[in-house]
Short mmCIF file of C-alpha atoms in Angstrom, two decimals:
data_model
loop_
_atom_site.label_atom_id
_atom_site.label_comp_id
_atom_site.label_asym_id
_atom_site.label_seq_id
_atom_site.Cartn_x
_atom_site.Cartn_y
_atom_site.Cartn_z
CA MET E 11 134.92 126.69 29.10
CA SER E 12 131.73 128.41 28.30
CA LEU E 13 129.75 131.56 30.16
CA LEU E 14 127.69 129.14 31.66
CA GLY E 15 130.16 126.74 32.94
CA ASP E 16 132.56 129.77 34.90
CA THR E 17 129.47 131.08 36.07
CA LEU E 18 128.56 127.33 38.00
CA GLU E 19 132.13 126.46 38.88
CA ALA E 20 132.40 130.17 40.30
CA MET E 21 129.08 128.99 42.03
CA PHE E 22 130.74 125.66 43.31
CA THR E 23 133.51 127.64 45.22
CA CYS E 24 132.02 130.28 46.46
CA ALA E 25 133.23 129.36 49.54
CA GLU E 26 137.02 130.28 48.63
CA ARG E 27 136.37 132.85 47.04
CA TRP E 28 136.09 135.83 49.44
CA THR E 29 137.08 136.04 52.96
CA SER E 30 134.09 138.39 53.91
CA LEU E 31 131.50 140.90 53.19
CA HIS E 32 129.45 143.65 53.19
CA ALA E 33 126.69 145.13 51.81
CA GLU E 34 122.67 146.50 52.83
CA LEU E 35 119.93 143.62 51.91
CA HIS E 36 116.75 144.67 50.31
CA TRP E 37 113.97 142.19 50.38
CA ARG E 38 110.43 142.55 48.58
CA VAL E 39 107.18 139.65 48.13
CA ASP E 40 104.57 140.64 46.11
CA THR E 41 101.67 138.44 49.27
CA GLU E 42 98.55 138.07 46.39
CA ALA E 43 101.47 136.22 43.90
CA CYS E 44 103.04 133.94 47.31
CA ALA E 45 99.94 132.58 48.03
CA ALA E 46 98.65 131.91 44.54
CA ALA E 47 102.59 130.11 44.25
CA GLN E 48 101.60 127.70 47.42
CA LYS E 49 98.25 127.09 46.45
CA ALA E 50 99.22 125.92 43.10
CA THR E 51 102.24 124.06 44.34
CA ASP E 52 100.13 122.34 47.12
CA VAL E 53 97.17 121.44 44.67
CA ALA E 54 99.90 119.82 42.20
CA ARG E 55 101.47 117.67 45.01
CA GLY E 56 97.89 116.54 46.05
CA LEU E 57 97.27 119.25 48.56
CA PRO E 58 94.42 121.04 48.05
CA ALA E 59 94.25 124.19 50.37
CA VAL E 60 92.22 123.75 52.97
CA ILE E 61 89.20 126.06 53.60
CA SER E 62 88.76 127.83 56.35
CA PRO E 63 84.97 127.08 58.17
CA PRO E 64 83.10 130.23 59.71
CA GLY E 65 84.51 130.77 63.11
CA ALA E 66 87.96 129.36 62.51
CA PRO E 67 90.36 131.12 64.89
CA GLY E 68 93.73 133.18 63.49
CA PRO E 69 93.39 136.87 61.90
CA ARG E 70 91.57 136.70 58.84
CA GLN E 71 93.31 136.94 55.19
CA ALA E 72 95.13 140.45 54.75
CA PRO E 73 94.56 142.05 51.39
CA ALA E 74 96.86 142.13 48.76
CA ALA E 75 100.13 143.93 49.37
CA VAL E 76 103.92 144.28 48.68
CA GLU E 77 105.87 143.81 51.75
CA GLN E 78 109.24 145.43 51.58
CA ARG E 79 112.50 145.58 54.14
CA ARG E 80 115.84 146.46 54.31
CA GLY E 81 118.83 145.46 56.43
CA SER E 82 122.21 144.91 56.86
CA LEU E 83 123.83 141.87 55.36
CA LEU E 84 127.79 140.82 57.44
CA ALA E 85 129.60 137.20 56.66
CA THR E 86 131.73 135.42 56.11
CA PRO E 87 132.17 131.82 54.31
CA GLY E 88 131.07 130.00 57.70
CA SER E 89 129.00 132.72 59.41
CA LEU E 90 126.22 135.48 58.57
CA ARG E 91 124.61 138.26 60.42
CA ILE E 92 121.29 140.26 59.16
CA ASP E 93 120.21 143.49 60.74
CA TRP E 94 117.27 144.55 59.87
CA HIS E 95 116.75 148.28 60.01
CA GLY E 96 113.76 149.81 61.41
CA GLY E 97 113.44 147.05 64.59
CA ASP E 98 114.91 144.95 66.54
CA ALA E 99 114.90 142.06 64.32
CA VAL E 100 118.06 140.40 63.85
CA THR E 101 119.37 137.11 62.64
CA VAL E 102 122.65 134.99 63.26
CA VAL E 103 124.01 132.02 61.65
CA ARG E 104 127.29 130.45 63.03
CA GLY E 105 128.19 126.81 60.84
CA GLU E 106 125.17 125.01 60.76
CA GLN E 107 123.54 126.47 63.84
CA TRP E 108 121.37 129.33 63.68
CA ARG E 109 119.45 132.07 66.01
CA ARG E 110 117.24 134.59 65.51
CA ARG E 111 115.48 137.57 67.38
CA ARG E 112 112.10 139.16 66.40
CA ASP E 113 110.11 141.48 68.19
CA GLY E 114 111.69 140.60 71.73
CA GLU E 115 111.29 136.66 70.99
CA VAL E 116 114.72 134.31 70.45
CA ARG E 117 114.26 131.17 68.51
CA GLY E 118 117.51 129.32 66.97
CA SER E 119 118.96 126.15 66.72
CA ARG E 120 120.47 124.95 69.97
CA PRO E 121 123.93 123.83 70.26
CA VAL E 122 123.41 120.30 72.19
CA GLU E 123 121.95 119.36 69.30
CA PRO E 124 123.74 117.95 66.05
CA GLY E 125 123.46 121.82 63.12
CA ASN E 126 120.91 121.31 60.81
CA ARG E 127 122.27 121.27 56.90
CA LEU E 128 118.44 122.25 56.11
CA LEU E 129 119.41 126.11 56.87
CA GLY E 130 117.41 127.40 54.16
CA LEU E 131 114.14 126.06 55.67
CA TRP E 132 114.99 129.00 58.35
CA VAL E 133 117.46 131.21 57.40
CA PRO E 134 116.31 131.84 53.11
CA GLU E 135 118.82 134.37 52.62
CA LEU E 136 121.73 131.86 53.37
CA THR E 137 121.20 130.72 49.57
CA LEU E 138 123.01 134.40 48.41
CA VAL E 139 126.31 133.61 50.26
CA ARG E 140 125.86 129.41 50.19
CA PRO E 141 124.65 129.07 46.51
CA TRP E 142 125.69 125.57 46.01
CA GLN E 143 122.92 124.69 48.31
CA VAL E 144 120.49 125.80 44.84
CA LEU E 145 122.56 123.93 42.08
CA SER E 146 121.03 120.42 42.16
CA ARG E 147 117.93 121.88 42.28
CA LEU E 148 117.52 124.64 39.21
CA ARG E 149 118.20 123.61 35.49
CA LEU E 150 120.29 126.61 35.08
CA SER E 151 121.20 128.62 31.55
CA VAL E 152 122.53 131.76 30.73
CA ARG E 153 120.62 135.05 30.08
CA GLY E 154 123.01 137.63 29.67
CA ALA E 155 125.93 139.47 31.20
CA ARG E 156 125.42 142.13 33.54
CA ASP E 157 127.03 145.30 35.02
CA TRP E 158 125.47 145.29 38.61
CA GLU E 159 126.54 148.40 40.51
CA GLY E 160 130.21 148.26 38.46
CA ARG E 161 131.10 144.33 39.37
CA ARG E 162 130.75 142.32 36.41
CA ALA E 163 128.04 139.44 37.59
CA THR E 164 125.75 136.38 35.04
CA TRP E 165 122.47 136.11 34.65
CA LEU E 166 120.86 132.59 35.46
CA ARG E 167 117.59 131.90 34.82
CA GLY E 168 116.53 128.29 36.80
CA VAL E 169 113.76 126.30 36.56
CA PRO E 170 113.24 123.45 38.67
CA ARG E 171 115.07 119.83 38.23
CA GLU E 172 112.09 117.77 39.80
CA PRO E 173 108.39 119.96 39.26
CA HIS E 174 107.09 120.99 42.91
CA LEU E 175 110.23 120.35 44.59
CA PHE E 176 109.98 121.52 48.06
CA ARG E 177 111.91 124.41 47.34
CA GLN E 178 111.97 126.41 50.80
CA LEU E 179 114.66 123.28 51.95
CA HIS E 180 117.08 125.21 49.98
CA GLY E 181 116.13 128.79 50.19
CA LEU E 182 114.29 129.30 46.96
CA PRO E 183 111.02 131.38 47.90
CA GLU E 184 107.84 130.27 45.87
CA GLY E 185 107.93 130.30 42.58
CA ASP E 186 107.98 127.99 39.15
CA ALA E 187 110.86 129.87 37.68
CA TYR E 188 113.54 131.58 38.95
CA ASP E 189 116.42 134.72 38.15
CA LEU E 190 119.93 134.32 39.72
CA VAL E 191 122.31 137.28 39.27
CA VAL E 192 125.88 136.06 40.05
CA ASP E 193 128.78 137.83 40.72
CA ASP E 194 131.35 136.75 38.53
CA ALA E 195 134.74 137.41 41.03
CA THR E 196 133.06 135.51 43.79
CA GLY E 197 130.50 133.50 43.28
CA LEU E 198 127.43 135.03 45.39
CA LEU E 199 124.27 135.92 44.67
CA LEU E 200 123.41 139.17 44.21
CA GLU E 201 120.40 138.65 43.63
CA LEU E 202 117.32 135.80 43.65
CA VAL E 203 113.78 137.09 42.10
CA GLY E 204 111.08 134.27 42.34
CA TRP E 205 108.14 134.22 39.32
CA PHE E 206 104.89 132.77 38.89
CA GLY E 207 104.02 132.04 35.51
CA GLU E 208 104.43 135.56 34.63
CA ARG E 209 104.24 137.24 37.95
CA GLU E 210 107.12 138.50 40.05
CA VAL E 211 106.38 136.34 43.84
CA GLU E 212 109.77 137.29 45.65
CA ARG E 213 113.55 139.46 45.44
CA THR E 214 116.42 139.38 47.22
CA SER E 215 119.15 142.13 46.08
CA VAL E 216 122.37 142.75 47.60
CA ARG E 217 123.47 146.27 47.31
CA GLY E 218 126.41 148.10 47.92
CA LEU E 219 128.84 144.92 48.27
CA GLN E 220 131.84 145.59 49.67
CA VAL E 221 134.63 141.81 50.08
CA ASP E 222 137.27 140.96 51.73
CA GLY E 223 137.45 143.49 54.27
CA PRO E 224 137.69 144.14 58.12
CA LEU E 225 135.09 142.36 60.22
CA ASP E 226 134.36 142.08 64.03
CA VAL E 227 133.96 138.47 63.95
CA ALA E 228 132.54 138.61 67.64
CA ARG E 229 128.92 139.91 66.19
CA PHE E 230 128.54 136.39 64.79
CA ASP E 231 128.35 134.84 67.88
CA LEU E 232 124.89 133.39 68.76
CA ASP E 233 124.69 134.84 72.21
CA THR E 234 124.79 138.66 70.48
CA VAL E 235 121.55 137.94 69.17
CA GLY E 236 119.61 137.00 73.31
CA ALA E 237 119.25 133.61 75.45
CA LEU E 238 117.54 131.06 73.82
CA ASP E 239 114.20 130.08 75.98
CA ASP E 240 114.99 126.36 77.21
CA THR E 241 111.21 125.88 77.30
CA GLU E 242 110.76 127.29 74.08
CA PRO E 243 112.11 124.82 70.96
CA ALA E 244 113.07 126.58 67.20
CA PHE E 245 110.51 124.83 66.24
CA HIS E 246 107.28 122.45 67.53
CA ARG E 247 108.82 119.23 66.91
CA ALA E 248 105.87 115.52 66.47
CA ARG E 249 106.42 113.25 69.17
CA PRO E 250 104.17 109.82 69.89
CA LEU E 251 101.14 111.43 71.78
CA VAL E 252 101.36 109.32 74.72
CA THR E 253 104.62 110.98 75.62
CA LEU E 254 102.71 114.43 75.61
CA ALA E 255 100.56 113.04 78.10
CA GLY E 256 102.10 114.50 81.31
CA GLU E 257 102.86 117.96 79.59
CA VAL E 258 99.11 118.99 78.70
CA ASP E 259 96.55 120.28 81.65
CA PHE E 260 93.91 118.67 79.54
CA ALA E 261 93.12 114.76 78.80
CA LEU E 262 94.64 113.95 76.32
CA LEU E 263 93.05 112.03 73.32
CA GLY E 264 94.68 109.76 70.86
CA PRO E 265 93.32 106.91 68.03
CA ARG E 266 93.37 103.10 69.85
CA ASP E 267 94.33 101.33 66.80
CA GLU E 268 96.65 104.05 65.04
CA ALA E 269 100.08 105.44 66.23
CA TYR E 270 99.47 109.39 65.82
CA TYR E 271 102.05 111.97 66.84
CA GLY E 272 101.53 115.25 68.33
CA SER E 273 103.58 118.81 68.99
CA ILE E 274 102.33 121.01 71.89
CA ASP E 275 101.68 124.77 70.73
CA PRO E 276 101.73 127.00 73.63
CA ASP E 277 100.48 129.80 72.54
CA PRO E 278 97.98 129.48 69.94
CA ASP E 279 96.96 132.01 69.19
CA GLY E 280 100.46 133.56 67.78
CA ASP E 281 100.35 136.81 70.03
CA GLY E 282 102.78 135.91 72.39
CA ASP E 283 100.87 136.57 76.21
CA GLY E 284 99.85 132.49 76.06
CA GLU E 285 96.77 133.72 77.79
CA ASP E 286 94.78 130.98 75.32
CA GLY E 287 96.00 127.90 77.00
CA ILE E 288 98.09 124.96 75.27
CA ALA E 289 96.58 122.49 72.38
CA VAL E 290 98.10 119.76 70.70
CA VAL E 291 98.03 119.30 67.09
CA ALA E 292 98.25 115.89 66.05
CA HIS E 293 98.68 113.33 62.63
CA PRO E 294 99.53 109.90 61.84
CA ALA E 295 102.68 108.90 62.49
CA GLY E 296 105.10 109.77 59.60
CA GLY E 297 103.36 112.95 58.84
CA ARG E 298 100.10 113.16 56.27
CA PRO E 299 100.10 110.88 53.87
CA LEU E 300 99.29 112.30 50.24
CA GLY E 301 96.37 109.52 50.16
CA ARG E 302 94.94 110.26 53.65
CA LEU E 303 95.31 114.10 54.97
CA LEU E 304 93.80 113.96 58.37
CA TRP E 305 94.38 115.26 61.55
CA PHE E 306 93.39 117.06 64.87
CA VAL E 307 93.83 119.93 66.91
CA GLN E 308 92.78 118.92 70.86
CA SER E 309 92.96 121.56 74.50
CA ARG E 310 90.72 122.59 77.03
CA GLY E 311 89.07 125.06 74.40
CA ALA E 312 91.97 127.15 72.69
CA ARG E 313 92.93 127.33 68.95
CA MET E 314 89.24 125.83 68.67
CA ALA E 315 87.27 126.72 65.91
CA ASP E 316 83.13 128.36 66.87
CA PRO E 317 81.27 125.81 65.36
CA ALA E 318 77.96 127.74 66.04
CA GLU E 319 77.20 128.29 62.33
CA TRP E 320 78.23 124.55 61.73
CA ASP E 321 75.45 121.24 61.24
CA ALA E 322 74.48 119.84 64.32
CA ILE E 323 74.67 116.08 64.39
CA ALA E 324 75.46 112.73 66.79
CA LEU E 325 78.65 110.40 67.12
CA PRO E 326 77.37 106.86 66.23
CA ASP E 327 77.81 106.69 70.57
CA GLY E 328 75.41 109.95 70.60
CA THR E 329 78.35 112.07 71.65
CA PRO E 330 76.49 115.87 70.09
CA ALA E 331 78.92 117.42 67.63
CA ARG E 332 78.79 120.30 64.03
CA TRP E 333 79.64 119.40 61.30
CA TRP E 334 81.19 121.91 58.12
CA SER E 335 81.88 121.03 54.42
CA PRO E 336 82.90 123.47 51.82
CA ALA E 337 80.87 123.58 49.10
CA ASP E 338 83.58 124.56 46.89
CA ASP E 339 85.33 121.02 48.38
CA PRO E 340 82.59 118.51 49.32
CA GLU E 341 85.20 115.94 50.40
CA GLN E 342 87.28 118.25 53.15
CA GLY E 343 85.13 118.07 56.58
CA HIS E 344 85.30 119.94 60.02
CA LEU E 345 84.06 117.95 62.97
CA ARG E 346 83.85 119.45 66.42
CA PHE E 347 83.14 117.70 69.84
CA GLU E 348 83.93 117.43 73.29
CA ARG E 349 85.00 114.02 75.03
CA ALA E 350 86.82 113.38 78.13
CA GLY E 351 86.49 116.88 78.50
CA THR E 352 89.12 117.96 75.84
CA GLN E 353 87.86 119.78 73.24
CA VAL E 354 88.48 118.22 69.78
CA TRP E 355 88.77 119.98 66.32
CA ILE E 356 89.26 117.21 62.81
CA GLN E 357 90.27 118.86 60.06
CA GLY E 358 91.12 116.18 56.12
CA ARG E 359 89.27 115.15 53.55
CA ASN E 360 86.89 111.92 53.25
CA HIS E 361 83.87 111.67 55.17
CA GLN E 362 84.33 108.89 57.00
CA ASP E 363 87.71 108.52 57.88
CA ILE E 364 87.08 111.80 59.67
CA ARG E 365 84.18 110.33 61.56
CA ASP E 366 86.05 106.85 61.67
CA LEU E 367 88.92 109.20 64.19
CA ALA E 368 86.31 110.44 65.88
CA ALA E 369 84.96 107.64 66.84
CA SER E 370 88.09 106.56 68.12
CA LEU E 371 89.40 109.08 69.88
CA GLU E 372 90.42 107.79 73.82
CA PRO E 373 92.36 109.34 77.01
CA VAL E 374 95.88 108.11 76.35
CA GLY E 375 98.64 108.11 78.63
CA PRO E 376 101.95 106.70 80.24
CA ASP E 377 100.95 104.14 80.99
CA ALA E 378 99.64 102.83 77.13
CA GLY E 379 101.13 99.72 75.96
CA VAL E 380 102.27 101.01 72.70
CA GLU E 381 103.19 104.54 71.67
CA GLY E 382 100.87 106.65 70.61
CA VAL E 383 97.93 103.99 71.09
CA ALA E 384 95.59 104.19 73.90
CA PRO E 385 94.79 101.23 76.28
CA ARG E 386 91.58 99.72 75.72
#
């Protein structure tokens, strides 16, 4: 068999070639290159970047920087644990369940729910020990043989089979090409590098690899990470707006003639104190179609942009409002107003669609006849 064939077979049968591993994990990302790659991917998908208006909440864009961290990696074919150095950050995967503690906050999947096979979205490092999950996504070619700390390895170059694929779902970093170093004996990924053009975006490397040694399997128990808060989902699931009406402390609004879904953000400013109240982010059922990018945020005032520098306008019903559209992308628009005591910030493309949505927003509630559609 060819060198490429042998390497692909090793990756595909990786879980059968080793019983345990211990190693040091090195991670490095160029945040500026990552942002450029993300922007290029969004534009190619027909998702132009949202330009933040004056007064938008949240931190300003951080200066370009290279972020690095190191950790201890333990794994079996069905489990993984990463203890990042310099803090209490730890991630554990067991089967298709996962849990992570970072800055005292515990997130993860819930054992009562089915396991999620798209774990790479939340734990991209899992790709190192489950390399088969990239085989259907990349066209691979051999760059040459490598010596990796005394272990025989093969260096591959990978190019996405489908342009602009959703890389994160499979544990791949941002980029338009990839370098992979595959351990010949085990099929494990010793290094994964994402490139955007000639610029390195992200590099994850395994050092000091030890395989088939004794491990304390108790370290893979999810509860060793910490208790998962039953009131805090791992990620904010979108539900029909009408089902959220009893969970917020303001009049929840929805469009008259279209089903919208929303998710509750209990800490809009992201600082962990929750003092700003809650907000609901709403979008058309089924997501944001490429031809109609439109969504809105509503709250008592949390997560709202300060529109002081925006243009003062009036909606067709006379409601005072504020409008802003960036000169660099005039099709994009931002609209702020208040209705039924609720603050609303509509964002999206196509000025008429934005105004039509604003005109159609009415309070919704559990008595609505159709999910997500306000009663007339």
